[in-house]
């Protein structure tokens, strides 16, 4: 293992760069101002790290920012006993190592001046411009004197709103929290736990969503050490005892280097140790750690094509673990991450996980949005599509959704609770709307979430959805790539049911549903949208038989509604489970008492009787006679979305087709869908297709079919 295994949470450092002594830097800062012709020694390390990523950067503004920060913080000390200037220097160094541009570093040096010194925002604006002033204001905390217990949630709300305009605000906040977590040991234990919990629940998920893995992993380890000290120490001991000269991961790495070299692929193969929390998670998942579980192989290449070339060689020369393969290059994660993931089996069955990416992908994987610079730069503006929706990756969709719902959560407690719940959803899917647009939703989102993401409060009238062209309930969970079309009621008074909260995963949907329910308590019983539907009986009532025999003698056998069966004088009945009418294809079976029951051939009862070995009886309609058979009965099932006046509209449509309702059942509604079963007397079987067509035309009805089971009416 590399030296990083002893402290896997530490950020990656360039070779040859020594660890920086912040205590010494603080002492240098106390020496006072320096000559104008050179940078202060205290920020020399920041300058070196910055120039490593931006060789042509103008450091003059950093010089001026440092002078203002040092002079304004002079005399202030941290709880650790260090000069306070060491904190903004450390935060700036973290960002410089990640490749942040000059404006971000300038604001980072000044990020505590307005909050903790006499410097004002107007002074910052005058000396460094509007951009730096905005970033400093974005990370400045709200005063507890003014906000009381709501100061912390309202401060985060303020930062998130500012981040919506410039994501660099959150970059500075994350670096600020990282340095504070590194030095948290001087705080009281209860305060350490409180800060660590907020870091775990809010800052770490934000770092993950912004793709800043270098900050996220170290924050995870620092919070892990405070919140679970025993597990942390156990994991530390396991890591300390790993590696050595017989490290199986080092052996696999050397074989991979040889394989790629022989294939003529230029690649850098590194061993990437897992950080503490990652090792702990693997141990919990597998029970016992293997030698290759303490790290992963990282293969860095020049371009995308080389990534797939490396993958091909590894899967050819090693035994791959197919279930571990993931392609995040073709389908990047929502936090900008791109890489190929696979696992191969080495000697003695050792399984090594392998990450394959380009150097640019690696930079973005480590630094995320920090590496993307100014979101308002010319390059970012050129990425904006014609429809006005930004494609800029520094303005991710999840952040836009968060900013939308926070406006509907004026109460600080509601905002704080909802924010933590929203950030706990760590995976995102993309679904398509019927007009070709896209919606970003958290994994596990349902049609309810898609409706509110698409229509806002207009989704209160949603009565169903089509998913990939098929009708679906509102509770249907969506998958990545689905096409979803919410169906809205035309009734402006319709609203959501309390059951919708069981299916809503997004904060926006839950807040909107709760707001509507709070404003309409009287509409929640019976479920909203079906106020005029008849209250269903606790048990279905027996239907009137739809198979009254109409017997008549004939030369070829007994007839009922012009049905002929073999066997003269046989009693014939039309089955009530499928109510056959001419010209349905029919078959018959002898039942108890010697009578014959005629079924439609597709009736499920036919298959059951055939399965028991019961022989069918030939049955047929008498062509030329069945047109004169007169009235007949039929059972129809109407599937619909619930809405007011639906039952009245269906009854009116049936009457307009000259059909009489013998009996009807409206089953208890389920997930905004209602099932109606009607036994109807129609004047002529030839009018059945027209009747079904008229019923389908009723708004809200999406299917009408012949009954395929014993009719349950009431």
PDB file of N, CA, C and O in Angstrom, residues 83-140:
ATOM      1  N   UNK A  83      -3.074  31.552  14.993  1.00  0.00           N
ATOM      2  CA  UNK A  83      -3.598  32.820  14.460  1.00  0.00           C
ATOM      3  C   UNK A  83      -4.753  32.536  13.508  1.00  0.00           C
ATOM      4  O   UNK A  83      -4.718  31.582  12.724  1.00  0.00           O
ATOM      5  N   UNK A  84      -5.789  33.356  13.540  1.00  0.00           N
ATOM      6  CA  UNK A  84      -6.993  33.078  12.760  1.00  0.00           C
ATOM      7  C   UNK A  84      -6.723  33.048  11.262  1.00  0.00           C
ATOM      8  O   UNK A  84      -7.391  32.328  10.522  1.00  0.00           O
ATOM      9  N   UNK A  85      -5.722  33.801  10.811  1.00  0.00           N
ATOM     10  CA  UNK A  85      -5.449  33.866   9.377  1.00  0.00           C
ATOM     11  C   UNK A  85      -5.119  32.504   8.805  1.00  0.00           C
ATOM     12  O   UNK A  85      -5.266  32.265   7.597  1.00  0.00           O
ATOM     13  N   UNK A  86      -4.702  31.561   9.680  1.00  0.00           N
ATOM     14  CA  UNK A  86      -4.381  30.223   9.166  1.00  0.00           C
ATOM     15  C   UNK A  86      -5.612  29.530   8.588  1.00  0.00           C
ATOM     16  O   UNK A  86      -5.494  28.679   7.712  1.00  0.00           O
ATOM     17  N   UNK A  87      -6.800  29.890   9.076  1.00  0.00           N
ATOM     18  CA  UNK A  87      -8.020  29.235   8.568  1.00  0.00           C
ATOM     19  C   UNK A  87      -8.326  29.645   7.133  1.00  0.00           C
ATOM     20  O   UNK A  87      -8.451  28.762   6.260  1.00  0.00           O
ATOM     21  N   UNK A  88      -8.466  30.936   6.810  1.00  0.00           N
ATOM     22  CA  UNK A  88      -8.715  31.261   5.389  1.00  0.00           C
ATOM     23  C   UNK A  88      -7.583  30.831   4.476  1.00  0.00           C
ATOM     24  O   UNK A  88      -7.823  30.470   3.316  1.00  0.00           O
ATOM     25  N   UNK A  89      -6.340  30.819   4.992  1.00  0.00           N
ATOM     26  CA  UNK A  89      -5.226  30.319   4.175  1.00  0.00           C
ATOM     27  C   UNK A  89      -5.411  28.830   3.869  1.00  0.00           C
ATOM     28  O   UNK A  89      -5.195  28.388   2.736  1.00  0.00           O
ATOM     29  N   UNK A  90      -5.796  28.052   4.882  1.00  0.00           N
ATOM     30  CA  UNK A  90      -5.966  26.610   4.677  1.00  0.00           C
ATOM     31  C   UNK A  90      -7.124  26.331   3.720  1.00  0.00           C
ATOM     32  O   UNK A  90      -7.027  25.461   2.848  1.00  0.00           O
ATOM     33  N   UNK A  91      -8.227  27.061   3.873  1.00  0.00           N
ATOM     34  CA  UNK A  91      -9.370  26.880   2.979  1.00  0.00           C
ATOM     35  C   UNK A  91      -8.968  27.206   1.543  1.00  0.00           C
ATOM     36  O   UNK A  91      -9.315  26.489   0.595  1.00  0.00           O
ATOM     37  N   UNK A  92      -8.228  28.294   1.371  1.00  0.00           N
ATOM     38  CA  UNK A  92      -7.789  28.695   0.025  1.00  0.00           C
ATOM     39  C   UNK A  92      -6.838  27.670  -0.564  1.00  0.00           C
ATOM     40  O   UNK A  92      -6.895  27.371  -1.768  1.00  0.00           O
ATOM     41  N   UNK A  93      -5.961  27.105   0.279  1.00  0.00           N
ATOM     42  CA  UNK A  93      -5.029  26.093  -0.212  1.00  0.00           C
ATOM     43  C   UNK A  93      -5.777  24.841  -0.677  1.00  0.00           C
ATOM     44  O   UNK A  93      -5.432  24.247  -1.698  1.00  0.00           O
ATOM     45  N   UNK A  94      -6.817  24.432   0.056  1.00  0.00           N
ATOM     46  CA  UNK A  94      -7.621  23.270  -0.351  1.00  0.00           C
ATOM     47  C   UNK A  94      -8.200  23.490  -1.746  1.00  0.00           C
ATOM     48  O   UNK A  94      -8.127  22.622  -2.629  1.00  0.00           O
ATOM     49  N   UNK A  95      -8.760  24.673  -1.959  1.00  0.00           N
ATOM     50  CA  UNK A  95      -9.356  24.975  -3.260  1.00  0.00           C
ATOM     51  C   UNK A  95      -8.299  25.109  -4.345  1.00  0.00           C
ATOM     52  O   UNK A  95      -8.524  24.704  -5.499  1.00  0.00           O
ATOM     53  N   UNK A  96      -7.141  25.667  -4.011  1.00  0.00           N
ATOM     54  CA  UNK A  96      -6.065  25.792  -5.004  1.00  0.00           C
ATOM     55  C   UNK A  96      -5.581  24.420  -5.447  1.00  0.00           C
ATOM     56  O   UNK A  96      -5.304  24.195  -6.630  1.00  0.00           O
ATOM     57  N   UNK A  97      -5.480  23.489  -4.493  1.00  0.00           N
ATOM     58  CA  UNK A  97      -5.059  22.122  -4.837  1.00  0.00           C
ATOM     59  C   UNK A  97      -6.056  21.459  -5.786  1.00  0.00           C
ATOM     60  O   UNK A  97      -5.682  20.648  -6.625  1.00  0.00           O
ATOM     61  N   UNK A  98      -7.336  21.817  -5.668  1.00  0.00           N
ATOM     62  CA  UNK A  98      -8.368  21.232  -6.527  1.00  0.00           C
ATOM     63  C   UNK A  98      -8.462  21.912  -7.887  1.00  0.00           C
ATOM     64  O   UNK A  98      -9.191  21.443  -8.757  1.00  0.00           O
ATOM     65  N   UNK A  99      -7.761  23.030  -8.058  1.00  0.00           N
ATOM     66  CA  UNK A  99      -7.749  23.691  -9.359  1.00  0.00           C
ATOM     67  C   UNK A  99      -8.708  24.851  -9.491  1.00  0.00           C
ATOM     68  O   UNK A  99      -9.037  25.252 -10.617  1.00  0.00           O
ATOM     69  N   UNK A 100      -9.181  25.416  -8.366  1.00  0.00           N
ATOM     70  CA  UNK A 100     -10.092  26.552  -8.432  1.00  0.00           C
ATOM     71  C   UNK A 100      -9.404  27.746  -9.086  1.00  0.00           C
ATOM     72  O   UNK A 100      -8.186  27.929  -8.976  1.00  0.00           O
ATOM     73  N   UNK A 101     -10.208  28.591  -9.774  1.00  0.00           N
ATOM     74  CA  UNK A 101      -9.628  29.738 -10.460  1.00  0.00           C
ATOM     75  C   UNK A 101      -9.431  30.899  -9.478  1.00  0.00           C
ATOM     76  O   UNK A 101      -9.835  30.835  -8.322  1.00  0.00           O
ATOM     77  N   UNK A 102      -8.829  31.980  -9.956  1.00  0.00           N
ATOM     78  CA  UNK A 102      -8.354  33.057  -9.090  1.00  0.00           C
ATOM     79  C   UNK A 102      -9.481  33.731  -8.322  1.00  0.00           C
ATOM     80  O   UNK A 102      -9.325  34.060  -7.137  1.00  0.00           O
ATOM     81  N   UNK A 103     -10.622  33.948  -8.955  1.00  0.00           N
ATOM     82  CA  UNK A 103     -11.723  34.632  -8.267  1.00  0.00           C
ATOM     83  C   UNK A 103     -12.188  33.835  -7.059  1.00  0.00           C
ATOM     84  O   UNK A 103     -12.456  34.399  -5.989  1.00  0.00           O
ATOM     85  N   UNK A 104     -12.283  32.534  -7.198  1.00  0.00           N
ATOM     86  CA  UNK A 104     -12.686  31.690  -6.073  1.00  0.00           C
ATOM     87  C   UNK A 104     -11.677  31.783  -4.939  1.00  0.00           C
ATOM     88  O   UNK A 104     -12.051  31.893  -3.763  1.00  0.00           O
ATOM     89  N   UNK A 105     -10.398  31.758  -5.261  1.00  0.00           N
ATOM     90  CA  UNK A 105      -9.366  31.836  -4.223  1.00  0.00           C
ATOM     91  C   UNK A 105      -9.389  33.199  -3.540  1.00  0.00           C
ATOM     92  O   UNK A 105      -9.167  33.292  -2.322  1.00  0.00           O
ATOM     93  N   UNK A 106      -9.653  34.237  -4.295  1.00  0.00           N
ATOM     94  CA  UNK A 106      -9.734  35.575  -3.700  1.00  0.00           C
ATOM     95  C   UNK A 106     -10.876  35.640  -2.692  1.00  0.00           C
ATOM     96  O   UNK A 106     -10.714  36.123  -1.560  1.00  0.00           O
ATOM     97  N   UNK A 107     -12.037  35.151  -3.092  1.00  0.00           N
ATOM     98  CA  UNK A 107     -13.177  35.141  -2.176  1.00  0.00           C
ATOM     99  C   UNK A 107     -12.921  34.235  -0.985  1.00  0.00           C
ATOM    100  O   UNK A 107     -13.363  34.526   0.141  1.00  0.00           O
ATOM    101  N   UNK A 108     -12.207  33.149  -1.197  1.00  0.00           N
ATOM    102  CA  UNK A 108     -11.902  32.232  -0.104  1.00  0.00           C
ATOM    103  C   UNK A 108     -11.031  32.899   0.955  1.00  0.00           C
ATOM    104  O   UNK A 108     -11.250  32.717   2.157  1.00  0.00           O
ATOM    105  N   UNK A 109     -10.040  33.665   0.529  1.00  0.00           N
ATOM    106  CA  UNK A 109      -9.199  34.382   1.493  1.00  0.00           C
ATOM    107  C   UNK A 109     -10.022  35.367   2.322  1.00  0.00           C
ATOM    108  O   UNK A 109      -9.726  35.614   3.494  1.00  0.00           O
ATOM    109  N   UNK A 110     -11.076  35.897   1.729  1.00  0.00           N
ATOM    110  CA  UNK A 110     -11.867  36.938   2.390  1.00  0.00           C
ATOM    111  C   UNK A 110     -13.166  36.404   2.995  1.00  0.00           C
ATOM    112  O   UNK A 110     -13.977  37.199   3.490  1.00  0.00           O
ATOM    113  N   UNK A 111     -13.387  35.086   2.990  1.00  0.00           N
ATOM    114  CA  UNK A 111     -14.723  34.567   3.264  1.00  0.00           C
ATOM    115  C   UNK A 111     -15.211  34.834   4.687  1.00  0.00           C
ATOM    116  O   UNK A 111     -16.416  34.832   4.936  1.00  0.00           O
ATOM    117  N   UNK A 112     -14.305  35.062   5.645  1.00  0.00           N
ATOM    118  CA  UNK A 112     -14.722  35.338   7.019  1.00  0.00           C
ATOM    119  C   UNK A 112     -14.569  36.803   7.416  1.00  0.00           C
ATOM    120  O   UNK A 112     -14.865  37.161   8.559  1.00  0.00           O
ATOM    121  N   UNK A 113     -14.094  37.634   6.522  1.00  0.00           N
ATOM    122  CA  UNK A 113     -13.818  39.025   6.905  1.00  0.00           C
ATOM    123  C   UNK A 113     -15.101  39.779   7.249  1.00  0.00           C
ATOM    124  O   UNK A 113     -15.162  40.499   8.247  1.00  0.00           O
ATOM    125  N   UNK A 114     -16.144  39.626   6.436  1.00  0.00           N
ATOM    126  CA  UNK A 114     -17.390  40.350   6.692  1.00  0.00           C
ATOM    127  C   UNK A 114     -18.082  39.807   7.934  1.00  0.00           C
ATOM    128  O   UNK A 114     -18.701  40.555   8.697  1.00  0.00           O
ATOM    129  N   UNK A 115     -17.954  38.513   8.171  1.00  0.00           N
ATOM    130  CA  UNK A 115     -18.622  37.873   9.304  1.00  0.00           C
ATOM    131  C   UNK A 115     -17.918  38.162  10.621  1.00  0.00           C
ATOM    132  O   UNK A 115     -18.582  38.364  11.655  1.00  0.00           O
ATOM    133  N   UNK A 116     -16.580  38.200  10.627  1.00  0.00           N
ATOM    134  CA  UNK A 116     -15.827  38.241  11.891  1.00  0.00           C
ATOM    135  C   UNK A 116     -15.003  39.503  12.103  1.00  0.00           C
ATOM    136  O   UNK A 116     -14.333  39.621  13.130  1.00  0.00           O
ATOM    137  N   UNK A 117     -14.979  40.414  11.136  1.00  0.00           N
ATOM    138  CA  UNK A 117     -14.166  41.623  11.292  1.00  0.00           C
ATOM    139  C   UNK A 117     -15.002  42.848  10.931  1.00  0.00           C
ATOM    140  O   UNK A 117     -16.196  42.751  10.668  1.00  0.00           O
ATOM    141  N   UNK A 118     -14.355  43.998  10.910  1.00  0.00           N
ATOM    142  CA  UNK A 118     -15.041  45.254  10.610  1.00  0.00           C
ATOM    143  C   UNK A 118     -15.187  45.504   9.108  1.00  0.00           C
ATOM    144  O   UNK A 118     -15.781  46.510   8.698  1.00  0.00           O
ATOM    145  N   UNK A 119     -14.638  44.624   8.290  1.00  0.00           N
ATOM    146  CA  UNK A 119     -14.737  44.794   6.840  1.00  0.00           C
ATOM    147  C   UNK A 119     -16.192  44.638   6.411  1.00  0.00           C
ATOM    148  O   UNK A 119     -16.912  43.756   6.893  1.00  0.00           O
ATOM    149  N   UNK A 120     -16.649  45.478   5.504  1.00  0.00           N
ATOM    150  CA  UNK A 120     -18.031  45.422   5.017  1.00  0.00           C
ATOM    151  C   UNK A 120     -18.082  44.887   3.595  1.00  0.00           C
ATOM    152  O   UNK A 120     -17.071  44.873   2.873  1.00  0.00           O
ATOM    153  N   UNK A 121     -19.275  44.482   3.188  1.00  0.00           N
ATOM    154  CA  UNK A 121     -19.456  44.020   1.813  1.00  0.00           C
ATOM    155  C   UNK A 121     -19.179  45.137   0.815  1.00  0.00           C
ATOM    156  O   UNK A 121     -18.653  44.887  -0.281  1.00  0.00           O
ATOM    157  N   UNK A 122     -19.513  46.352   1.178  1.00  0.00           N
ATOM    158  CA  UNK A 122     -19.241  47.477   0.280  1.00  0.00           C
ATOM    159  C   UNK A 122     -17.745  47.638   0.043  1.00  0.00           C
ATOM    160  O   UNK A 122     -17.319  47.937  -1.083  1.00  0.00           O
ATOM    161  N   UNK A 123     -16.944  47.424   1.079  1.00  0.00           N
ATOM    162  CA  UNK A 123     -15.491  47.511   0.914  1.00  0.00           C
ATOM    163  C   UNK A 123     -14.985  46.395   0.001  1.00  0.00           C
ATOM    164  O   UNK A 123     -14.123  46.625  -0.859  1.00  0.00           O
ATOM    165  N   UNK A 124     -15.504  45.195   0.202  1.00  0.00           N
ATOM    166  CA  UNK A 124     -15.095  44.080  -0.658  1.00  0.00           C
ATOM    167  C   UNK A 124     -15.480  44.365  -2.098  1.00  0.00           C
ATOM    168  O   UNK A 124     -14.695  44.139  -3.037  1.00  0.00           O
ATOM    169  N   UNK A 125     -16.690  44.873  -2.310  1.00  0.00           N
ATOM    170  CA  UNK A 125     -17.147  45.188  -3.661  1.00  0.00           C
ATOM    171  C   UNK A 125     -16.268  46.262  -4.297  1.00  0.00           C
ATOM    172  O   UNK A 125     -15.895  46.173  -5.467  1.00  0.00           O
ATOM    173  N   UNK A 126     -15.922  47.271  -3.535  1.00  0.00           N
ATOM    174  CA  UNK A 126     -15.129  48.386  -4.060  1.00  0.00           C
ATOM    175  C   UNK A 126     -13.724  47.946  -4.445  1.00  0.00           C
ATOM    176  O   UNK A 126     -13.187  48.371  -5.470  1.00  0.00           O
ATOM    177  N   UNK A 127     -13.131  47.078  -3.641  1.00  0.00           N
ATOM    178  CA  UNK A 127     -11.733  46.695  -3.873  1.00  0.00           C
ATOM    179  C   UNK A 127     -11.585  45.498  -4.818  1.00  0.00           C
ATOM    180  O   UNK A 127     -10.564  45.387  -5.503  1.00  0.00           O
ATOM    181  N   UNK A 128     -12.610  44.590  -4.840  1.00  0.00           N
ATOM    182  CA  UNK A 128     -12.421  43.339  -5.597  1.00  0.00           C
ATOM    183  C   UNK A 128     -13.535  43.056  -6.611  1.00  0.00           C
ATOM    184  O   UNK A 128     -13.462  42.070  -7.337  1.00  0.00           O
ATOM    185  N   UNK A 129     -14.538  43.885  -6.658  1.00  0.00           N
ATOM    186  CA  UNK A 129     -15.566  43.719  -7.672  1.00  0.00           C
ATOM    187  C   UNK A 129     -16.793  42.973  -7.188  1.00  0.00           C
ATOM    188  O   UNK A 129     -16.811  42.358  -6.116  1.00  0.00           O
ATOM    189  N   UNK A 130     -17.839  43.016  -8.017  1.00  0.00           N
ATOM    190  CA  UNK A 130     -19.130  42.438  -7.664  1.00  0.00           C
ATOM    191  C   UNK A 130     -19.073  40.920  -7.524  1.00  0.00           C
ATOM    192  O   UNK A 130     -19.744  40.325  -6.671  1.00  0.00           O
ATOM    193  N   UNK A 131     -18.269  40.277  -8.355  1.00  0.00           N
ATOM    194  CA  UNK A 131     -18.219  38.810  -8.349  1.00  0.00           C
ATOM    195  C   UNK A 131     -17.678  38.282  -7.026  1.00  0.00           C
ATOM    196  O   UNK A 131     -18.263  37.385  -6.402  1.00  0.00           O
ATOM    197  N   UNK A 132     -16.553  38.824  -6.570  1.00  0.00           N
ATOM    198  CA  UNK A 132     -15.976  38.397  -5.298  1.00  0.00           C
ATOM    199  C   UNK A 132     -16.923  38.742  -4.152  1.00  0.00           C
ATOM    200  O   UNK A 132     -17.108  37.961  -3.217  1.00  0.00           O
ATOM    201  N   UNK A 133     -17.534  39.921  -4.231  1.00  0.00           N
ATOM    202  CA  UNK A 133     -18.479  40.335  -3.189  1.00  0.00           C
ATOM    203  C   UNK A 133     -19.632  39.344  -3.078  1.00  0.00           C
ATOM    204  O   UNK A 133     -20.054  38.995  -1.971  1.00  0.00           O
ATOM    205  N   UNK A 134     -20.156  38.864  -4.212  1.00  0.00           N
ATOM    206  CA  UNK A 134     -21.267  37.912  -4.201  1.00  0.00           C
ATOM    207  C   UNK A 134     -20.855  36.604  -3.519  1.00  0.00           C
ATOM    208  O   UNK A 134     -21.610  36.036  -2.721  1.00  0.00           O
ATOM    209  N   UNK A 135     -19.662  36.111  -3.824  1.00  0.00           N
ATOM    210  CA  UNK A 135     -19.203  34.860  -3.226  1.00  0.00           C
ATOM    211  C   UNK A 135     -19.007  35.013  -1.724  1.00  0.00           C
ATOM    212  O   UNK A 135     -19.370  34.120  -0.943  1.00  0.00           O
ATOM    213  N   UNK A 136     -18.432  36.117  -1.287  1.00  0.00           N
ATOM    214  CA  UNK A 136     -18.217  36.339   0.142  1.00  0.00           C
ATOM    215  C   UNK A 136     -19.558  36.445   0.865  1.00  0.00           C
ATOM    216  O   UNK A 136     -19.758  35.860   1.939  1.00  0.00           O
ATOM    217  N   UNK A 137     -20.485  37.176   0.289  1.00  0.00           N
ATOM    218  CA  UNK A 137     -21.801  37.320   0.904  1.00  0.00           C
ATOM    219  C   UNK A 137     -22.510  35.971   0.973  1.00  0.00           C
ATOM    220  O   UNK A 137     -23.215  35.666   1.945  1.00  0.00           O
ATOM    221  N   UNK A 138     -22.323  35.132  -0.062  1.00  0.00           N
ATOM    222  CA  UNK A 138     -23.003  33.840  -0.099  1.00  0.00           C
ATOM    223  C   UNK A 138     -22.615  32.922   1.037  1.00  0.00           C
ATOM    224  O   UNK A 138     -23.441  32.132   1.513  1.00  0.00           O
ATOM    225  N   UNK A 139     -21.364  32.982   1.503  1.00  0.00           N
ATOM    226  CA  UNK A 139     -20.899  32.086   2.571  1.00  0.00           C
ATOM    227  C   UNK A 139     -20.926  32.752   3.939  1.00  0.00           C
ATOM    228  O   UNK A 139     -20.531  32.133   4.933  1.00  0.00           O
ATOM    229  N   UNK A 140     -21.375  33.987   4.024  1.00  0.00           N
ATOM    230  CA  UNK A 140     -21.428  34.685   5.313  1.00  0.00           C
ATOM    231  C   UNK A 140     -22.651  34.222   6.094  1.00  0.00           C
ATOM    232  O   UNK A 140     -23.777  34.245   5.588  1.00  0.00           O
TER     233      UNK A 140
END
